[in-house]
């Protein structure tokens, strides 16, 4: 039975039909056509990796800055605020869809649980919008988390943000975590009191794209913010009671500034002590402005091995903090460089040692396996000797036929397919 068929079942005309009736009447009075409009809601293009199972709702569109040289996400797209009414309509739609899916679960005899059968019914009904699929997955995973898109939501007026988040909590009281992206430049324009109001409304975590704590790198990359402003913003968010997640970008200093980038980024983070430090290594697809600098030779990319050394220097310089380090981005070579400071610092450095102590050939095998999506840890190579031999054979074949440059080009192609 499809979700539409289930909802048509005459013996089971549920609350959701009655509610829709009321909703439609209200819409009619307001002269709006709600037939399909309210069965979908808007979503933006990205979310942090750890928000993959969160409900995604769009509070603003695109990025108000949009100048960072390495960033492909919103180029060519104009930033816009959304009205509180638009956001409320989207939240209402997400809520109605969630209720419909739960009603479907009851009709299928699943007792309100969103299990494989319900997911299958939703995904096999082509008449349903992507919003249904998105909400169904969120209910299936049961994370109780919501991520507010797009790049810089704290640019909203405090009272609008508070109103929108309160409405979100009213419609989804089960939400335990509401998070968003924002820019340090935007955060420092808000008072701690304003941030606290937003926190009290329900926003409990902010992801900041710090990228670097070294001013020449920030300037070169047109990040539009200084290291001092990153520190000020981070401290303000923590003072307001938010959880803070700082993204940093290994590789962003290139070959000229890699060491200063690593050391100064650690210094800035030592002054903030964020809850999370997340690594997202640089890749340069042709569609970003940095690609032109790469072609001109005014920026030279770090190799994988040099980036690993850079992360070593970065971790060595972290001091006096209690942050959790996370390496959950597919761009990162070593996913198991993660842990809590300070107790896991030595273990994280050991993970780097394990990679650096491999033979040249094994490092190449690992890189091919990692960039091809097979490995996430150096230890994976020992766990599966058959796969190891297959990759080894491939690496040796490419080197024999195309030389070391051919192998590097092959690995680059594998890695770039994720950007
Ligand atoms: S602020 Fe963030 S989203 Fe905006 S251009 Fe820079 S990296 Fe991209």
Coordinates of C-alpha atoms and ligand atoms in Angstrom, one line a residue:
X1 CA 0.0 0.0 0.0
X2 CA 1.4 3.4 -0.9
X3 CA 1.3 6.3 1.5
X4 CA -1.5 8.0 -0.6
X5 CA -3.6 4.8 -0.7
X6 CA -3.1 4.4 3.1
X7 CA -4.2 7.9 3.7
X8 CA -7.4 7.4 1.6
X9 CA -8.5 4.4 3.7
X10 CA -12.1 5.2 4.6
X11 CA -12.1 3.4 7.9
X12 CA -9.2 5.3 9.1
X13 CA -9.9 9.0 8.3
X14 CA -7.5 10.3 10.8
X15 CA -6.7 13.4 12.7
X16 CA -4.5 14.4 9.9
X17 CA -7.4 14.6 7.5
X18 CA -9.4 16.6 10.0
X19 CA -6.4 18.8 10.6
X20 CA -5.8 19.2 6.9
X21 CA -9.5 20.2 6.6
X22 CA -9.0 22.9 9.1
X23 CA -5.8 24.0 7.5
X24 CA -7.3 24.1 4.1
X25 CA -10.3 26.1 5.3
X26 CA -7.8 28.6 6.8
X27 CA -5.9 28.8 3.6
X28 CA -9.1 29.3 1.6
X29 CA -10.1 32.2 3.9
X30 CA -6.6 33.6 3.3
X31 CA -7.1 33.1 -0.5
X32 CA -4.1 30.8 -0.8
X33 CA -3.8 27.6 -2.7
X34 CA -2.3 25.1 -0.3
X35 CA -2.9 21.8 -2.2
X36 CA 0.8 20.9 -2.8
X37 CA 2.5 24.0 -1.4
X38 CA 2.2 22.9 2.2
X39 CA 3.3 19.3 1.4
X40 CA 6.8 20.4 0.8
X41 CA 9.3 22.8 2.3
X42 CA 12.5 24.4 1.2
X43 CA 16.0 23.0 1.9
X44 CA 19.5 24.3 1.2
X45 CA 22.4 22.5 -0.5
X46 CA 24.6 21.5 2.5
X47 CA 24.8 20.6 6.1
X48 CA 27.7 19.5 8.3
X49 CA 28.6 15.8 8.0
X50 CA 27.3 15.1 11.5
X51 CA 24.0 16.6 10.7
X52 CA 23.3 14.1 7.9
X53 CA 20.5 12.5 10.0
X54 CA 19.0 15.8 11.2
X55 CA 15.8 17.5 10.1
X56 CA 17.0 20.2 7.6
X57 CA 15.1 23.4 7.5
X58 CA 16.1 26.6 5.7
X59 CA 16.0 29.8 7.7
X60 CA 18.1 31.9 5.2
X61 CA 19.2 31.3 1.7
X62 CA 22.8 31.1 0.6
X63 CA 25.7 33.1 2.1
X64 CA 25.8 36.9 2.7
X65 CA 29.6 36.9 2.3
X66 CA 30.2 34.4 -0.5
X67 CA 33.7 35.5 -1.2
X68 CA 35.9 32.8 0.3
X69 CA 38.3 31.6 -2.4
X70 CA 38.1 27.9 -1.5
X71 CA 34.3 27.7 -1.2
X72 CA 32.2 26.3 -4.1
X73 CA 28.8 26.1 -2.3
X74 CA 26.9 29.3 -3.0
X75 CA 28.9 30.9 -5.8
X76 CA 26.6 32.7 -8.2
X77 CA 23.7 32.6 -5.8
X78 CA 22.3 35.6 -4.0
X79 CA 21.8 35.7 -0.3
X80 CA 18.3 36.4 1.0
X81 CA 16.6 36.5 4.4
X82 CA 13.4 34.6 4.7
X83 CA 10.4 36.1 6.5
X84 CA 9.4 34.5 9.8
X85 CA 6.1 33.7 8.1
X86 CA 7.9 31.8 5.3
X87 CA 9.9 29.9 7.9
X88 CA 6.8 29.1 10.0
X89 CA 5.0 27.8 6.9
X90 CA 8.0 25.5 6.2
X91 CA 8.0 24.3 9.8
X92 CA 4.3 23.7 9.6
X93 CA 4.7 21.7 6.4
X94 CA 7.5 19.6 7.9
X95 CA 5.2 18.9 10.9
X96 CA 2.2 18.0 8.8
X97 CA 4.4 15.7 6.7
X98 CA 5.7 14.0 9.9
X99 CA 2.2 13.5 11.1
X100 CA 1.1 12.0 7.8
X101 CA 4.0 9.6 7.8
X102 CA 3.2 8.5 11.4
X103 CA -0.5 8.0 10.4
X104 CA 0.7 5.9 7.5
X105 CA 2.7 3.8 10.0
X106 CA -0.4 3.1 12.0
X107 CA -2.3 2.1 8.8
X108 CA 0.4 -0.3 7.9
X109 CA 0.3 -1.9 11.3
X110 CA 3.6 -0.5 12.4
X111 CA 2.2 1.3 15.5
X112 CA 3.6 4.7 14.6
X113 CA 7.1 3.4 14.2
X114 CA 9.0 4.5 11.2
X115 CA 10.6 1.3 10.1
X116 CA 11.7 -0.2 6.8
X117 CA 8.2 -0.8 5.6
X118 CA 7.1 2.8 6.1
X119 CA 10.3 4.1 4.5
X120 CA 9.7 1.8 1.5
X121 CA 6.1 3.0 1.2
X122 CA 7.2 6.6 1.2
X123 CA 10.1 6.1 -1.3
X124 CA 8.0 4.0 -3.6
X125 CA 5.4 6.6 -4.0
X126 CA 6.6 8.9 -6.8
X127 CA 3.8 11.4 -6.2
X128 CA 5.3 12.4 -2.9
X129 CA 7.8 15.3 -2.7
X130 CA 11.4 15.1 -1.6
X131 CA 10.3 16.7 1.7
X132 CA 8.4 13.4 2.5
X133 CA 11.6 11.4 1.9
X134 CA 13.6 13.8 4.0
X135 CA 11.2 13.8 6.9
X136 CA 10.7 10.0 6.7
X137 CA 14.5 9.5 7.0
X138 CA 14.7 11.8 9.9
X139 CA 11.9 10.0 11.7
X140 CA 13.5 6.7 10.9
X141 CA 16.9 7.7 12.4
X142 CA 15.2 9.3 15.4
X143 CA 18.0 11.7 16.2
X144 CA 15.9 14.4 17.7
X145 CA 18.2 16.9 15.9
X146 CA 17.5 19.7 13.6
X147 CA 19.9 21.7 11.5
X148 CA 19.0 25.2 10.3
X149 CA 20.3 26.1 6.9
X150 CA 22.1 28.0 5.1
X151 CA 25.5 29.6 5.8
X152 CA 24.9 32.4 8.4
X153 CA 21.6 32.3 10.2
X154 CA 22.7 34.5 13.1
X155 CA 22.5 37.4 10.6
X156 CA 18.7 37.2 11.3
X157 CA 17.2 39.8 13.7
X158 CA 17.3 38.3 17.1
X159 CA 13.5 38.6 17.6
X160 CA 12.8 36.9 14.3
X161 CA 15.2 34.0 15.1
X162 CA 13.7 33.6 18.5
X163 CA 10.2 33.5 17.1
X164 CA 11.1 31.0 14.4
X165 CA 12.9 28.7 16.8
X166 CA 10.1 28.9 19.4
X167 CA 7.6 27.9 16.7
X168 CA 9.9 25.0 15.7
X169 CA 10.0 23.8 19.3
X170 CA 6.3 24.1 19.6
X171 CA 5.7 22.0 16.5
X172 CA 8.5 19.5 17.3
X173 CA 8.8 19.4 21.1
X174 CA 10.9 16.3 20.8
X175 CA 13.9 18.2 19.4
X176 CA 16.8 17.8 21.7
X177 CA 19.4 19.6 19.5
X178 CA 19.0 22.5 17.2
X179 CA 22.1 23.7 15.4
X180 CA 23.1 26.1 12.6
X181 CA 26.1 27.6 10.7
X182 CA 27.2 31.1 11.3
X183 CA 30.2 33.4 10.6
X184 CA 32.4 34.9 13.3
X185 CA 31.9 38.4 11.8
X186 CA 28.2 38.1 12.2
X187 CA 28.4 36.6 15.7
X188 CA 30.5 39.5 17.1
X189 CA 27.8 42.0 16.0
X190 CA 25.3 40.3 18.4
X191 CA 25.4 41.0 22.1
X192 CA 25.9 38.0 24.5
X193 CA 22.3 38.8 25.7
X194 CA 20.9 38.4 22.2
X195 CA 22.8 35.2 21.7
X196 CA 21.5 34.0 25.1
X197 CA 17.9 34.7 24.0
X198 CA 18.5 32.6 20.9
X199 CA 20.0 29.9 23.1
X200 CA 17.0 30.0 25.4
X201 CA 14.6 29.7 22.5
X202 CA 16.3 26.4 21.6
X203 CA 19.4 26.9 19.4
X204 CA 22.0 24.9 21.3
X205 CA 25.0 24.6 18.9
X206 CA 26.6 26.8 16.3
X207 CA 29.1 25.6 13.6
X208 CA 31.7 28.2 12.7
X209 CA 33.8 28.0 9.6
X210 CA 37.0 29.2 11.2
X211 CA 39.3 27.6 8.6
X212 CA 42.4 29.2 9.9
X213 CA 43.7 31.2 12.9
X214 CA 46.5 32.8 10.8
X215 CA 45.6 36.3 9.5
X216 CA 47.7 36.1 6.3
X217 CA 45.9 32.9 5.3
X218 CA 42.5 34.4 6.2
X219 CA 43.3 37.5 4.1
X220 CA 44.6 35.6 1.1
X221 CA 41.5 33.3 1.1
X222 CA 39.2 36.4 1.5
X223 CA 37.6 34.9 4.6
X224 CA 36.5 38.4 5.7
X225 CA 37.4 37.8 9.3
X226 CA 40.5 38.0 11.5
X227 CA 41.9 35.6 14.1
X228 CA 41.0 38.1 16.8
X229 CA 37.4 38.2 15.6
X230 CA 37.3 34.4 15.6
X231 CA 38.4 34.4 19.2
X232 CA 35.8 37.1 20.2
X233 CA 33.0 35.3 18.4
X234 CA 33.8 31.9 19.8
X235 CA 34.1 33.2 23.4
X236 CA 30.8 35.0 23.0
X237 CA 28.9 32.0 21.9
X238 CA 30.3 29.9 24.8
X239 CA 29.4 32.7 27.2
X240 CA 25.9 32.7 25.9
X241 CA 25.6 29.0 26.7
X242 CA 25.9 27.6 23.2
X243 CA 27.9 24.5 22.2
X244 CA 30.5 25.6 19.7
X245 CA 31.9 23.6 16.8
X246 CA 34.8 25.2 14.9
X247 CA 35.7 23.9 11.5
X248 CA 39.3 24.2 10.5
X249 CA 40.8 23.4 7.1
X250 CA 44.1 21.5 6.9
X251 CA 45.9 22.5 3.7
X252 CA 44.6 26.0 3.5
X253 CA 48.1 27.6 4.1
X254 CA 49.4 25.8 1.0
X255 CA 53.1 25.0 0.8
X256 CA 54.2 28.5 1.7
X257 CA 52.2 29.1 5.0
X258 CA 51.4 25.6 6.2
X259 CA 53.4 25.7 9.4
X260 CA 52.1 29.1 10.5
X261 CA 48.6 28.1 9.5
X262 CA 48.9 25.0 11.8
X263 CA 50.5 26.7 14.7
X264 CA 48.4 29.9 14.7
X265 CA 45.1 27.9 14.2
X266 CA 46.0 25.9 17.3
X267 CA 46.9 29.1 19.2
X268 CA 43.5 30.6 18.4
X269 CA 41.6 27.5 19.4
X270 CA 43.6 27.3 22.6
X271 CA 42.1 30.7 23.4
X272 CA 38.5 29.7 22.6
X273 CA 38.4 26.1 23.9
X274 CA 35.4 25.2 21.7
X275 CA 33.4 22.0 22.4
X276 CA 34.3 20.6 19.0
X277 CA 37.2 21.1 16.5
X278 CA 36.3 19.6 13.2
X279 CA 38.8 18.9 10.4
X280 CA 37.8 19.4 6.8
X281 CA 40.8 19.2 4.5
X282 CA 41.1 21.5 1.5
X283 CA 40.2 20.2 -2.0
X284 CA 40.2 22.6 -5.0
X285 CA 37.6 21.9 -7.6
X286 CA 37.8 24.0 -10.9
X287 CA 34.6 25.9 -9.9
X288 CA 36.2 27.7 -7.0
X289 CA 38.2 31.0 -7.3
X290 CA 41.2 29.3 -5.7
X291 CA 41.6 27.1 -8.7
X292 CA 42.7 30.1 -10.7
X293 CA 45.4 30.8 -8.2
X294 CA 46.5 27.2 -8.4
X295 CA 46.8 27.5 -12.2
X296 CA 48.7 30.8 -12.0
X297 CA 51.1 29.3 -9.4
X298 CA 50.2 31.8 -6.7
X299 CA 48.9 29.0 -4.5
X300 CA 50.5 25.5 -4.2
X301 CA 48.6 22.7 -2.8
X302 CA 49.9 20.5 0.0
X303 CA 50.4 16.8 -0.8
X304 CA 48.5 14.3 1.3
X305 CA 51.7 13.4 3.2
X306 CA 52.5 17.1 3.9
X307 CA 48.9 17.6 5.1
X308 CA 49.3 14.8 7.6
X309 CA 52.5 16.4 8.9
X310 CA 50.6 19.7 9.1
X311 CA 47.9 18.1 11.2
X312 CA 50.6 16.6 13.5
X313 CA 52.0 20.1 14.1
X314 CA 48.5 21.4 14.7
X315 CA 47.7 18.8 17.3
X316 CA 51.1 19.2 19.0
X317 CA 50.3 22.9 19.5
X318 CA 46.9 22.4 21.0
X319 CA 47.3 23.0 24.7
X320 CA 45.1 23.6 27.8
X321 CA 41.8 22.8 26.1
X322 CA 39.1 20.2 26.5
X323 CA 37.7 20.1 23.0
X324 CA 36.7 17.0 21.1
X325 CA 38.5 16.7 17.8
X326 CA 36.5 15.2 15.0
X327 CA 37.7 14.1 11.6
X328 CA 34.4 13.0 10.0
X329 CA 34.8 14.7 6.6
X330 CA 35.3 12.5 3.5
X331 CA 38.1 14.9 2.4
X332 CA 40.2 13.9 5.4
X333 CA 42.9 11.3 4.8
X334 CA 42.9 9.9 8.3
X335 CA 39.4 9.6 9.8
X336 CA 40.6 8.2 13.1
X337 CA 42.4 11.3 14.2
X338 CA 39.7 12.0 16.7
X339 CA 39.4 12.2 20.4
X340 CA 39.0 14.3 23.5
X341 CA 41.7 16.7 24.5
X342 CA 43.9 16.4 26.4
X343 CA 43.6 12.7 27.2
X344 CA 43.5 11.5 23.6
X345 CA 46.2 13.8 22.3
X346 CA 49.0 11.1 22.3
X347 CA 46.7 8.5 20.8
X348 CA 45.8 10.9 17.9
X349 CA 49.5 11.6 17.4
X350 CA 50.1 7.8 17.3
X351 CA 47.5 7.5 14.5
X352 CA 49.6 9.9 12.5
X353 CA 52.7 8.0 13.4
X354 CA 51.1 4.8 12.0
X355 CA 50.6 6.5 8.7
X356 CA 53.9 8.2 8.6
X357 CA 55.7 4.9 9.5
X358 CA 54.2 3.1 6.5
X359 CA 56.5 2.3 3.5
X360 CA 56.1 4.6 0.5
X361 CA 54.2 1.9 -1.3
X362 CA 51.8 1.3 1.6
X363 CA 51.1 5.0 1.9
X364 CA 50.1 5.0 -1.7
X365 CA 47.9 1.9 -1.2
X366 CA 46.2 3.5 1.7
X367 CA 45.7 6.8 -0.2
X368 CA 44.1 4.9 -3.1
X369 CA 41.9 2.9 -0.7
X370 CA 40.9 6.0 1.3
X371 CA 40.2 8.2 -1.7
X372 CA 38.3 5.3 -3.3
X373 CA 36.1 5.0 -0.3
X374 CA 37.4 1.6 1.0
X375 CA 39.6 2.7 3.9
X376 CA 39.0 5.1 6.8
X377 CA 42.0 3.9 8.9
X378 CA 45.5 2.7 8.2
X379 CA 44.5 -0.5 10.2
X380 CA 41.9 -1.3 7.6
X381 CA 44.8 -2.5 5.4
X382 CA 45.6 -5.3 7.8
X383 CA 42.0 -6.2 8.4
X384 CA 41.3 -7.2 4.8
X385 CA 44.4 -8.8 3.0
X386 CA 42.4 -9.6 -0.1
X387 CA 41.4 -6.0 -0.7
X388 CA 44.9 -4.8 0.2
X389 CA 46.4 -7.1 -2.5
X390 CA 43.9 -5.8 -5.1
X391 CA 44.7 -2.2 -4.4
X392 CA 48.4 -3.0 -4.3
X393 CA 48.1 -4.6 -7.8
X394 CA 46.3 -1.5 -9.1
X395 CA 48.8 0.9 -7.7
X396 CA 51.7 -1.1 -9.1
X397 CA 50.0 -1.3 -12.5
X398 CA 49.3 2.5 -12.7
X399 CA 52.9 3.3 -11.7
X400 CA 54.3 0.9 -14.3
X401 CA 52.1 2.2 -17.1
X402 CA 51.9 5.9 -16.2
X403 CA 54.7 6.6 -13.7
X404 CA 54.4 8.3 -10.3
X405 CA 52.6 11.3 -11.8
X406 CA 50.0 9.1 -13.3
X407 CA 49.3 7.6 -9.8
X408 CA 49.1 11.1 -8.3
X409 CA 46.6 12.1 -11.0
X410 CA 44.6 9.0 -10.4
X411 CA 44.4 9.6 -6.6
X412 CA 43.5 13.3 -7.2
X413 CA 40.7 12.2 -9.5
X414 CA 39.4 9.8 -6.9
X415 CA 39.5 12.5 -4.1
X416 CA 38.0 15.2 -6.3
X417 CA 34.9 13.2 -7.0
X418 CA 33.7 14.2 -3.5
X419 CA 33.8 17.9 -4.1
Ligands
LIG1 S1 31.4 32.2 4.7 FE1 31.2 30.0 4.5 S2 29.6 29.7 3.0 FE2 30.2 31.8 2.8 S3 31.7 31.8 1.2 FE3 32.9 31.6 3.1 S4 33.1 29.3 3.4 FE4 31.5 29.7 1.9

